[in-house]
Coordinates of C-alpha atoms in Angstrom, one line a residue:
M448 CA -12.2 -17.0 0.5
R449 CA -14.5 -14.2 -0.5
F450 CA -13.5 -12.7 -3.8
A451 CA -13.9 -9.0 -2.7
A452 CA -12.0 -9.6 0.6
T453 CA -9.2 -11.4 -1.2
H454 CA -8.9 -8.7 -3.8
K455 CA -8.9 -5.9 -1.2
T456 CA -6.4 -7.6 1.0
T457 CA -3.9 -8.3 -1.8
S458 CA -4.3 -4.8 -3.2
Y459 CA -3.6 -3.2 0.2
L460 CA -0.6 -5.5 0.7
A461 CA 0.8 -4.4 -2.7
V462 CA 0.3 -0.7 -1.7
A463 CA 1.8 -1.3 1.7
F464 CA 5.0 -2.9 0.2
A465 CA 5.4 0.0 -2.2
F466 CA 4.8 2.5 0.6
L467 CA 7.5 0.9 2.8
A468 CA 9.9 0.6 -0.2
M469 CA 9.7 4.4 -0.7
V470 CA 9.7 5.7 2.9
G471 CA 12.3 3.1 4.2
G472 CA 15.2 5.3 3.2
G473 CA 14.2 8.0 5.6
T474 CA 14.0 10.8 3.0
V475 CA 10.2 11.4 3.2
S476 CA 9.1 13.6 6.1
P477 CA 8.4 11.4 9.2
L478 CA 5.1 13.4 9.7
L479 CA 4.0 12.4 6.2
V480 CA 5.1 8.8 6.8
L481 CA 3.0 8.6 10.0
G482 CA 0.1 10.3 8.5
G483 CA 0.2 8.1 5.4
A484 CA 0.3 4.9 7.5
L485 CA -2.7 6.0 9.6
G486 CA -4.5 7.2 6.5
L487 CA -4.1 3.9 4.6
G488 CA -5.2 2.1 7.7
L489 CA -8.4 4.2 8.1
S490 CA -9.1 4.0 4.3
W491 CA -9.6 0.2 4.7
F492 CA -12.9 0.9 6.5
I493 CA -14.1 3.7 4.1
E494 CA -16.1 2.1 1.4
P495 CA -19.7 1.9 0.3
P496 CA -22.3 1.1 1.4
R497 CA -20.9 1.8 4.9
W498 CA -19.9 5.3 3.7
N499 CA -21.6 7.6 1.2
L500 CA -18.4 8.6 -0.7
D501 CA -20.3 11.1 -2.8
R502 CA -20.7 13.3 0.2
F503 CA -17.1 13.2 1.3
A504 CA -15.2 13.0 -2.0
W505 CA -14.6 16.8 -2.0
V506 CA -12.7 16.6 1.3
F507 CA -10.0 14.3 -0.2
T508 CA -9.9 16.5 -3.4
V509 CA -9.1 19.5 -1.2
V510 CA -6.5 17.5 0.7
A511 CA -4.8 16.4 -2.5
L512 CA -4.7 20.1 -3.8
V513 CA -3.3 21.4 -0.5
G514 CA -0.7 18.6 -0.5
F515 CA 0.3 19.4 -4.1
A516 CA 0.8 23.1 -3.2
Y517 CA 2.7 22.3 0.0
S518 CA 5.0 19.7 -1.8
A519 CA 5.7 22.1 -4.7
L520 CA 6.6 25.0 -2.4
M521 CA 8.9 22.8 -0.3
A522 CA 10.5 21.2 -3.3
V523 CA 11.3 24.6 -4.9
S524 CA 12.6 26.1 -1.6
T525 CA 14.8 23.1 -0.6
G526 CA 15.7 21.7 -4.0
D527 CA 14.7 18.2 -2.8
Y528 CA 12.2 17.5 -5.6
L529 CA 12.2 13.8 -5.3
G530 CA 11.8 13.7 -1.5
H531 CA 8.8 16.0 -1.5
G532 CA 7.5 14.4 -4.6
G533 CA 7.4 11.2 -2.7
G534 CA 5.5 12.9 0.1
F535 CA 2.9 14.1 -2.4
L536 CA 2.6 10.5 -3.7
V537 CA 1.7 9.4 -0.1
I538 CA -1.0 12.1 0.0
L539 CA -2.5 11.0 -3.4
T540 CA -2.4 7.4 -2.4
V541 CA -4.3 8.0 0.8
A542 CA -6.9 10.1 -1.0
R543 CA -7.5 7.5 -3.8
A544 CA -7.6 4.6 -1.3
S545 CA -10.2 6.5 0.7
T546 CA -12.5 7.2 -2.3
R547 CA -12.3 3.9 -4.2
R548 CA -15.6 2.7 -5.6
A549 CA -15.1 1.0 -9.0
A550 CA -12.4 -0.8 -10.9
R551 CA -10.9 2.4 -12.3
D552 CA -10.2 3.6 -8.8
W553 CA -8.3 0.4 -8.0
Q554 CA -6.4 0.9 -11.3
Q555 CA -5.3 4.4 -10.2
L556 CA -4.3 3.0 -6.8
Y557 CA -2.0 0.4 -8.5
L558 CA -0.4 3.1 -10.6
L559 CA 0.3 5.2 -7.5
A560 CA 1.8 2.2 -5.8
F561 CA 4.0 1.5 -8.8
L562 CA 5.2 5.1 -8.8
M563 CA 6.1 4.8 -5.1
L564 CA 8.1 1.7 -5.8
V565 CA 10.0 3.5 -8.6
A566 CA 10.6 6.5 -6.3
G567 CA 11.8 4.1 -3.6
S568 CA 14.6 2.8 -5.9
V569 CA 16.1 6.3 -5.6
L570 CA 15.1 7.3 -2.1
N571 CA 15.8 4.0 -0.4
G572 CA 19.1 2.2 -1.0
E573 CA 18.8 -0.1 2.0
L574 CA 18.5 -3.9 1.9
G575 CA 14.9 -3.5 3.0
Y576 CA 14.0 -2.2 -0.4
A577 CA 14.7 -5.6 -1.9
L578 CA 12.3 -7.3 0.5
C579 CA 9.6 -4.8 -0.2
F580 CA 10.2 -5.1 -3.9
F581 CA 9.9 -8.9 -3.8
G582 CA 6.7 -8.6 -1.7
F583 CA 5.2 -6.1 -4.2
V584 CA 6.0 -8.6 -7.1
I585 CA 4.0 -11.4 -5.3
T586 CA 1.1 -9.3 -4.0
G587 CA 0.9 -7.1 -7.0
T588 CA 0.5 -10.1 -9.3
W589 CA -2.4 -11.4 -7.2
A590 CA -4.0 -8.0 -7.0
M591 CA -3.7 -7.3 -10.8
I592 CA -5.2 -10.7 -11.7
L593 CA -8.1 -10.3 -9.3
F594 CA -8.5 -6.7 -10.5
H595 CA -8.9 -7.9 -14.1
L596 CA -11.6 -10.4 -13.0
R597 CA -13.4 -7.7 -11.0
R598 CA -13.4 -5.3 -13.9
E599 CA -14.8 -8.0 -16.2
M600 CA -17.6 -8.6 -13.6
E601 CA -18.4 -4.9 -13.4
D602 CA -18.3 -4.3 -17.1
N603 CA -20.5 -7.3 -18.0
F604 CA -22.6 -7.5 -14.8
L605 CA -23.4 -11.1 -15.9
L606 CA -22.7 -14.5 -14.5
R607 CA -22.2 -17.1 -17.2
H608 CA -22.9 -20.8 -16.7
A609 CA -21.7 -23.7 -18.8
D610 CA -25.0 -23.6 -20.7
P611 CA -25.3 -20.2 -22.4
R612 CA -29.1 -20.5 -22.2
A613 CA -28.9 -20.6 -18.4
S614 CA -27.0 -17.2 -18.2
Q615 CA -28.6 -14.7 -15.9
R616 CA -28.0 -11.2 -14.6
V617 CA -27.2 -11.1 -10.9
E618 CA -26.3 -8.5 -8.3
I619 CA -22.5 -7.5 -8.5
R620 CA -22.3 -7.6 -4.7
R621 CA -23.4 -11.2 -4.7
I622 CA -20.5 -12.1 -7.1
L623 CA -18.0 -10.2 -5.1
E624 CA -19.0 -12.1 -1.9
S625 CA -18.7 -15.5 -3.6
R626 CA -16.3 -18.0 -2.2
R627 CA -16.1 -20.1 -5.4
I628 CA -14.0 -17.8 -7.6
V629 CA -10.7 -17.7 -5.6
D630 CA -9.2 -20.5 -3.6
R631 CA -5.9 -21.3 -2.0
R632 CA -4.6 -23.2 -5.1
F633 CA -5.2 -20.1 -7.2
L634 CA -3.1 -17.9 -4.9
V635 CA -0.2 -20.5 -4.7
G636 CA -0.1 -21.0 -8.4
T637 CA -0.1 -17.3 -9.4
G638 CA 2.4 -16.7 -6.6
L639 CA 4.8 -19.2 -8.0
T640 CA 4.3 -17.8 -11.5
S641 CA 5.2 -14.3 -10.2
I642 CA 8.4 -15.7 -8.6
G643 CA 9.3 -17.2 -11.9
F644 CA 8.9 -13.9 -13.6
F645 CA 10.9 -12.2 -10.9
L646 CA 13.9 -14.6 -11.4
V647 CA 13.7 -13.9 -15.2
A648 CA 13.9 -10.2 -14.4
V649 CA 17.0 -10.7 -12.3
V650 CA 18.7 -12.5 -15.2
F651 CA 17.9 -9.5 -17.5
F652 CA 19.1 -7.1 -14.8
L653 CA 22.5 -8.8 -14.7
A654 CA 22.7 -9.2 -18.5
I655 CA 21.6 -5.9 -20.1
P656 CA 24.3 -3.2 -20.5
R657 CA 24.6 -0.7 -17.7
V658 CA 23.8 3.0 -18.0
G659 CA 25.6 5.4 -15.8
T660 CA 27.4 4.4 -12.6
G661 CA 24.7 2.3 -11.1
F662 CA 21.2 1.1 -11.5
F663 CA 20.0 3.1 -8.5
Y664 CA 21.2 6.6 -7.9
R665 CA 21.7 7.4 -4.3
G666 CA 21.8 11.2 -4.3
K667 CA 22.4 11.5 -0.6
S668 CA 24.3 14.4 0.8
G669 CA 26.3 12.0 2.9
V670 CA 25.8 10.3 6.2
H671 CA 27.4 12.3 9.0
M672 CA 29.9 9.9 10.6
V673 CA 30.7 10.9 14.2
G674 CA 34.2 9.5 14.3
F675 CA 35.8 10.7 11.1
S676 CA 36.2 14.5 10.5
D677 CA 37.6 16.3 7.5
G678 CA 39.0 18.9 9.9
V679 CA 40.4 19.0 13.5
K680 CA 39.5 21.6 16.1
L681 CA 40.6 20.8 19.6
G682 CA 38.4 21.7 22.5
G683 CA 35.2 20.4 20.7
H684 CA 33.3 17.3 21.4
G685 CA 35.0 14.0 21.7
R686 CA 34.7 11.3 19.1
L687 CA 32.2 8.6 20.0
K688 CA 34.0 5.2 19.8
G689 CA 31.0 3.1 20.2
D690 CA 29.3 3.7 16.8
A691 CA 29.4 0.4 14.9
T692 CA 28.0 1.8 11.6
V693 CA 30.0 0.3 8.8
V694 CA 31.5 3.1 6.6
M695 CA 34.0 1.2 4.5
R696 CA 34.5 -2.4 3.4
V697 CA 38.0 -3.5 2.2
K698 CA 39.2 -6.7 0.5
L699 CA 43.0 -7.0 0.7
S700 CA 45.4 -9.0 -1.5
E701 CA 47.9 -9.6 1.3
P702 CA 47.0 -12.7 3.3
S703 CA 48.8 -11.6 6.4
L704 CA 46.5 -8.6 6.7
R705 CA 43.4 -10.7 6.6
G706 CA 41.7 -12.5 9.5
R707 CA 40.7 -11.7 13.1
N708 CA 44.2 -11.8 14.4
A709 CA 45.8 -9.7 11.6
P710 CA 47.8 -6.6 12.6
Y711 CA 46.0 -3.3 12.7
T712 CA 45.9 -1.3 9.5
Y713 CA 46.0 2.5 9.4
W714 CA 43.5 3.8 6.7
R715 CA 44.9 7.2 5.9
G716 CA 42.5 9.9 4.6
V717 CA 43.3 13.5 5.3
A718 CA 46.5 15.2 6.5
F719 CA 47.0 18.7 7.8
D720 CA 50.0 21.0 7.7
H721 CA 49.1 24.1 9.6
Y722 CA 48.3 24.5 13.3
G723 CA 46.9 27.6 15.0
G724 CA 44.1 28.5 17.3
G725 CA 43.7 24.9 18.4
E726 CA 42.8 23.9 14.9
W727 CA 44.5 21.9 12.1
T728 CA 44.0 23.1 8.5
R729 CA 45.3 22.7 5.0
T730 CA 47.0 25.8 3.6
R731 CA 48.1 27.0 0.2
S732 CA 51.7 26.6 1.3
A733 CA 51.2 22.9 1.8
P734 CA 52.6 20.8 -1.1
N735 CA 50.1 19.7 -3.7
S736 CA 49.5 16.0 -3.9
R737 CA 51.8 15.1 -6.7
N738 CA 49.7 12.5 -8.5
L739 CA 50.0 11.5 -12.1
S740 CA 46.9 10.3 -13.9
E741 CA 46.6 7.5 -16.4
E742 CA 43.3 7.0 -18.3
L743 CA 41.7 3.6 -18.2
P744 CA 38.7 2.1 -20.0
G745 CA 35.2 2.5 -18.6
G746 CA 35.6 6.1 -17.5
R747 CA 38.2 5.5 -14.8
E748 CA 41.7 6.6 -14.2
R749 CA 44.7 5.5 -12.1
R750 CA 46.4 8.2 -10.0
Y751 CA 50.0 7.5 -9.0
L752 CA 51.5 9.1 -5.9
P753 CA 55.3 9.3 -5.1
V754 CA 56.7 6.2 -3.5
R755 CA 58.2 6.8 0.0
G756 CA 60.9 9.4 -0.3
E757 CA 60.7 9.6 -4.1
R758 CA 62.1 12.9 -5.5
G759 CA 61.9 14.6 -8.8
P760 CA 59.9 13.4 -11.8
Y761 CA 58.2 10.0 -11.6
G762 CA 55.6 8.1 -13.6
A763 CA 53.5 5.0 -13.8
R764 CA 55.0 2.1 -12.0
D765 CA 54.8 -1.7 -11.4
L766 CA 52.4 -2.2 -8.5
S767 CA 53.1 -5.9 -8.0
D768 CA 55.0 -5.3 -4.8
A769 CA 52.2 -3.1 -3.3
V770 CA 49.2 -4.4 -1.3
E771 CA 46.1 -4.1 -3.4
Q772 CA 42.8 -3.1 -1.8
D773 CA 39.3 -3.3 -3.2
I774 CA 37.3 -0.7 -1.3
W775 CA 33.6 0.1 -1.1
L776 CA 33.2 3.5 0.7
E777 CA 29.9 4.6 2.0
P778 CA 28.8 8.3 1.6
M779 CA 30.4 10.3 4.4
G780 CA 29.9 14.0 3.6
S781 CA 33.5 14.2 2.4
D782 CA 35.2 13.6 -1.0
V783 CA 38.4 12.1 0.4
V784 CA 39.3 8.5 -0.3
F785 CA 41.1 6.2 2.0
A786 CA 43.9 3.6 1.6
A787 CA 46.2 1.6 3.9
S788 CA 49.4 3.1 5.3
A789 CA 51.4 4.8 2.5
P790 CA 49.3 4.7 -0.7
V791 CA 51.1 4.8 -4.0
A792 CA 48.2 4.5 -6.5
F793 CA 44.4 4.8 -6.7
E794 CA 42.0 3.6 -9.4
V795 CA 39.0 5.9 -9.3
P796 CA 36.2 7.2 -11.5
A797 CA 37.6 9.9 -13.8
P798 CA 36.1 13.4 -13.5
R799 CA 33.2 14.1 -15.8
R800 CA 33.7 16.4 -18.7
G801 CA 34.0 20.0 -17.5
E802 CA 34.2 18.9 -13.9
R803 CA 37.0 20.4 -11.8
R804 CA 39.1 18.1 -9.7
P805 CA 39.0 18.9 -6.0
L806 CA 42.1 20.6 -4.6
E807 CA 44.4 17.9 -3.2
R808 CA 47.3 18.7 -0.8
N809 CA 49.4 16.7 1.7
D810 CA 49.2 13.5 -0.4
E811 CA 45.4 13.4 -0.2
V812 CA 43.3 12.0 -3.1
R813 CA 39.8 13.2 -3.5
V814 CA 36.9 12.2 -5.7
R815 CA 33.7 14.1 -6.1
R816 CA 30.7 11.7 -5.7
D817 CA 27.0 11.7 -4.9
G818 CA 26.8 8.5 -3.0
A819 CA 28.8 5.3 -2.3
L820 CA 32.1 4.8 -4.1
H821 CA 33.9 1.7 -5.3
Y822 CA 37.6 2.0 -6.1
R823 CA 41.0 0.3 -5.8
A824 CA 44.1 1.4 -4.1
W825 CA 47.7 0.1 -3.7
S826 CA 49.9 0.8 -0.7
I827 CA 53.3 0.1 0.8
V828 CA 52.4 -1.1 4.3
E829 CA 55.8 -2.1 5.7
S830 CA 57.5 0.7 7.6
P831 CA 61.3 1.2 7.2
S832 CA 63.4 -0.4 10.0
P833 CA 64.6 1.7 13.0
A834 CA 68.2 1.4 11.6
E835 CA 67.1 2.8 8.2
L836 CA 65.3 5.7 9.9
R837 CA 68.2 6.5 12.2
A838 CA 70.5 6.6 9.2
A839 CA 68.2 9.1 7.3
V840 CA 69.8 12.5 6.8
P841 CA 67.7 15.5 6.0
V842 CA 68.5 16.9 2.5
V843 CA 67.4 20.3 1.4
E844 CA 67.7 21.4 -2.2
I845 CA 66.5 24.8 -3.3
N846 CA 64.9 23.5 -6.5
D847 CA 63.5 20.4 -5.0
P848 CA 59.7 20.2 -4.3
Y849 CA 60.8 18.7 -1.0
G850 CA 62.9 21.8 -0.2
P851 CA 62.6 24.9 1.9
M852 CA 58.9 25.4 1.3
F853 CA 58.3 21.8 2.3
D854 CA 60.3 22.3 5.5
R855 CA 58.4 25.5 6.4
A856 CA 55.0 23.9 5.9
Y857 CA 55.7 20.9 8.1
R858 CA 57.8 22.8 10.8
Q859 CA 55.4 25.7 11.2
L860 CA 54.5 26.7 14.7
P861 CA 52.4 29.6 15.9
D862 CA 53.6 32.0 18.5
E863 CA 50.8 30.9 20.8
I864 CA 52.6 27.6 21.6
T865 CA 53.7 28.3 25.1
P866 CA 57.4 28.4 26.2
R867 CA 56.8 25.5 28.7
T868 CA 55.4 23.3 25.9
R869 CA 58.5 24.0 23.8
A870 CA 60.8 23.4 26.9
L871 CA 59.1 20.1 27.7
A872 CA 59.6 18.9 24.2
E873 CA 63.3 19.7 24.4
Q874 CA 63.5 18.0 27.8
I875 CA 61.8 14.8 26.5
V876 CA 64.1 14.3 23.5
G877 CA 67.2 15.1 25.6
D878 CA 70.4 14.1 23.9
A879 CA 68.7 12.3 21.0
T880 CA 70.5 13.2 17.8
T881 CA 68.4 11.5 15.1
D882 CA 64.9 12.3 14.0
Y883 CA 63.8 8.7 14.7
D884 CA 65.0 8.8 18.3
K885 CA 63.4 12.2 18.9
A886 CA 60.0 11.0 17.5
T887 CA 60.2 7.7 19.5
R888 CA 60.9 9.5 22.8
L889 CA 58.1 12.0 22.3
R890 CA 55.6 9.2 21.5
D891 CA 56.7 7.1 24.4
W892 CA 56.4 10.0 26.8
L893 CA 52.9 10.9 25.7
Q894 CA 51.7 7.3 25.9
G895 CA 53.2 6.8 29.4
N896 CA 52.3 10.1 31.1
L897 CA 48.9 11.1 29.7
S898 CA 45.6 9.2 29.8
Y899 CA 42.9 8.6 27.2
S900 CA 39.5 10.2 27.8
L901 CA 36.4 11.1 25.8
E902 CA 35.1 13.4 28.6
L903 CA 36.4 16.7 27.5
R904 CA 36.5 20.0 29.3
D905 CA 36.7 23.5 27.9
P906 CA 40.3 24.9 28.0
G907 CA 38.8 28.2 28.9
G908 CA 40.8 30.3 26.5
R909 CA 44.1 28.6 27.2
E910 CA 46.2 27.0 24.4
P911 CA 44.6 23.5 24.0
I912 CA 47.9 21.6 23.8
D913 CA 49.3 23.3 26.8
Y914 CA 46.1 22.7 28.7
F915 CA 46.1 19.0 27.6
V916 CA 49.8 18.3 28.6
F917 CA 50.1 20.3 31.8
E918 CA 46.6 20.5 33.4
R919 CA 44.0 18.1 32.0
K920 CA 46.5 15.4 31.2
A921 CA 43.7 13.4 29.5
G922 CA 42.1 13.6 26.0
H923 CA 41.2 11.7 22.9
C924 CA 43.3 10.7 20.0
E925 CA 43.2 14.1 18.3
Y926 CA 44.9 15.6 21.4
F927 CA 47.6 13.0 21.4
A928 CA 48.2 13.4 17.7
S929 CA 48.3 17.2 17.9
A930 CA 50.6 17.2 20.9
F931 CA 53.0 14.9 19.2
A932 CA 53.0 16.9 15.9
V933 CA 53.4 20.3 17.7
M934 CA 56.1 19.1 20.1
G935 CA 57.9 17.3 17.3
R936 CA 58.0 20.5 15.3
A937 CA 59.4 22.3 18.4
V938 CA 62.4 20.0 18.3
G939 CA 62.9 20.3 14.5
L940 CA 60.9 17.3 13.2
R941 CA 58.8 17.6 10.0
T942 CA 55.4 16.4 11.2
R943 CA 51.7 16.5 10.2
S944 CA 48.4 15.4 11.8
V945 CA 46.4 12.7 10.0
N946 CA 42.8 11.7 10.2
G947 CA 41.4 8.3 9.0
F948 CA 40.5 5.0 10.5
L949 CA 42.4 2.2 12.4
G950 CA 41.6 -1.5 12.3
G951 CA 38.1 -2.8 11.6
E952 CA 36.2 -6.0 12.0
W953 CA 37.0 -9.1 10.0
N954 CA 34.0 -10.5 8.2
E955 CA 34.6 -14.2 7.7
Y956 CA 31.6 -14.7 5.5
D957 CA 32.7 -12.5 2.6
G958 CA 36.4 -12.1 3.4
Y959 CA 36.6 -8.3 4.0
I960 CA 37.4 -5.8 6.7
A961 CA 34.4 -3.8 7.9
V962 CA 35.7 -0.4 9.0
R963 CA 33.2 1.2 11.3
A964 CA 32.5 4.9 12.3
G965 CA 33.9 4.1 15.7
D966 CA 37.2 3.1 14.2
A967 CA 37.9 6.7 13.3
H968 CA 41.3 7.7 14.6
S969 CA 43.9 10.5 14.5
W970 CA 47.7 10.0 14.5
S971 CA 50.8 11.7 13.3
E972 CA 53.4 11.2 10.6
V973 CA 57.1 12.2 10.5
Y974 CA 59.0 12.8 7.3
F975 CA 62.3 11.0 6.8
D976 CA 64.4 11.8 3.6
G977 CA 64.6 8.7 1.5
H978 CA 61.7 7.0 3.2
G979 CA 58.9 9.6 3.1
W980 CA 56.1 9.8 5.7
V981 CA 56.2 7.3 8.6
T982 CA 53.4 6.7 11.1
F983 CA 53.8 7.6 14.8
D984 CA 50.8 7.0 17.0
A985 CA 51.0 8.6 20.4
T986 CA 47.6 7.4 21.6
P987 CA 47.9 4.8 24.4
A988 CA 47.7 1.4 22.8
G989 CA 45.0 0.1 25.1
E990 CA 42.6 2.8 24.0
I991 CA 43.1 2.7 20.3
D992 CA 40.4 0.2 19.4
R993 CA 37.4 0.2 21.7
L994 CA 35.1 -1.6 19.3
G995 CA 37.5 -4.6 19.0
R996 CA 38.0 -6.9 16.1
G997 CA 34.7 -8.8 16.5
S998 CA 33.9 -11.7 18.7
G999 CA 32.9 -15.3 18.0
A1000 CA 29.6 -15.0 19.8
W1001 CA 26.5 -15.9 17.8
R1002 CA 25.1 -12.3 17.9
A1003 CA 28.4 -11.0 16.5
K1004 CA 28.4 -13.7 13.8
L1005 CA 24.8 -12.9 12.9
R1006 CA 25.5 -9.2 12.7
R1007 CA 28.5 -9.9 10.4
W1008 CA 26.4 -12.3 8.2
M1009 CA 23.7 -9.5 7.9
D1010 CA 26.4 -7.0 6.9
S1011 CA 27.7 -9.4 4.2
V1012 CA 24.2 -9.7 2.8
R1013 CA 23.9 -5.9 2.8
F1014 CA 27.3 -5.7 1.1
Q1015 CA 26.2 -8.1 -1.6
W1016 CA 23.1 -6.0 -2.1
N1017 CA 25.1 -2.8 -2.5
K1018 CA 27.7 -4.6 -4.7
W1019 CA 25.3 -6.3 -7.2
V1020 CA 22.3 -4.0 -7.2
I1021 CA 23.0 -0.5 -5.9
D1022 CA 26.5 0.0 -7.3
Y1023 CA 26.3 -2.5 -10.2
D1024 CA 27.8 -0.7 -13.2
L1025 CA 29.3 -1.4 -16.6
T1026 CA 32.8 -1.9 -15.2
Q1027 CA 31.7 -4.5 -12.7
Q1028 CA 29.5 -6.2 -15.3
L1029 CA 32.4 -6.6 -17.8
S1030 CA 34.7 -7.9 -15.1

């Protein structure tokens, strides 16, 4: 192999891996990514003696200055200093690659490549970064060794033989075109050496104490998930149920909830108390989430919620009877955290000093975060029996937090609810005397008489629930949940609308449930004294899970295997912190 060609190839490979490591996260402008790729490709052919670089060097200097001014202006105006700084690195790299002449130019190119690799550790949290990093380690080792040899040649401009008296000056181009300096064994040997250093670096990475919440900071604003919404407005666009993007991975302590044939689990997130104008919201009249905090080592805290139907003061409790969940939540543009069924405790990062805790109502728990979140939760997943719910008698005490204000919040109905909607609710419950029988009849009627559809139509100014029940007679889960909650309130039930996820795909390779964006779901809850909030889902059962639990086909298995690899990457690299290291 010719020395110059080998050095050039390995150097460009190292730069290419660093470039891909930085732009793979999608933060750098696509126009700059495309321009950078084309510029690096063209720079391969720009070198002396084919090009007189002295004549064109000023062009690249101007490009670099303009790129700096543009990047600085955009960074200040948008606040995305790192993203636009990465774009400027691309411009500098293309400019330097296009004006390389001597060893010092290659040295500057390696420095820029290393800076792109470092920037990529923040801008790109995907698994592809690991592959690019590994490729950079191998090709960078080759490039740096060959660069050292090239610099020695250019500095000495002398070819030495075994006999010092036979040394002679030769043309540098003749040396660079030599096939005797680098062979296949050289590349294999140095490649294996670099892999050895890479493995040693991995050991140090796992051993040294952590700083902060993770080695890589993913300061993303959150990936907008189509299915889940931190608010509900009827009459908008339907939720797309085909998005298989994994948004949450859950490991469960209860064996009966694991596996492909396990029962569906409701992952509760946000709850709403007020309905009006076709929209569900949280109001100041809604009860605060009564959670008590217990400080834990490692900058974490455990928040306890009331157990079902619990009244008055309560404190820390034994969680041995609750189902424990280990949850890895992807960034979603919301600070809410999820847990199965009726959560009773969360172990989450404690607020930083001086940081205000988000307002929490309707039993929600929220945690401010910049990226992915790893936390634990405990839930009571078994619902009370029908006999227990039929025997529940509403109790109203003036000084009880679950008193008149509680009833007003969850029985609120706006005047816009049409008389025929109220009359239909009364007709459906008929002679039912218990809250459980009323709720059951409403749920069964909605499931049996209305159909599921993601093809929505504009109500045209009409009250959305009235339009859904009497005219359209088809809608998605938010319509079913809203109709149940509103009609339930019309007959005296205490109800609320809930948003979260339902089900998920079992990953047999790593033993977790992968909850996807398309698993987003809305349902209702009815309050029973002595038992708390109980789930009632009015959406037709056959339409609840369109993504399914995952098949046994080889493509599905391959996709789950790839997700388990991505999960391990996030777990042991992206989110690897001091707490995980100690455990």
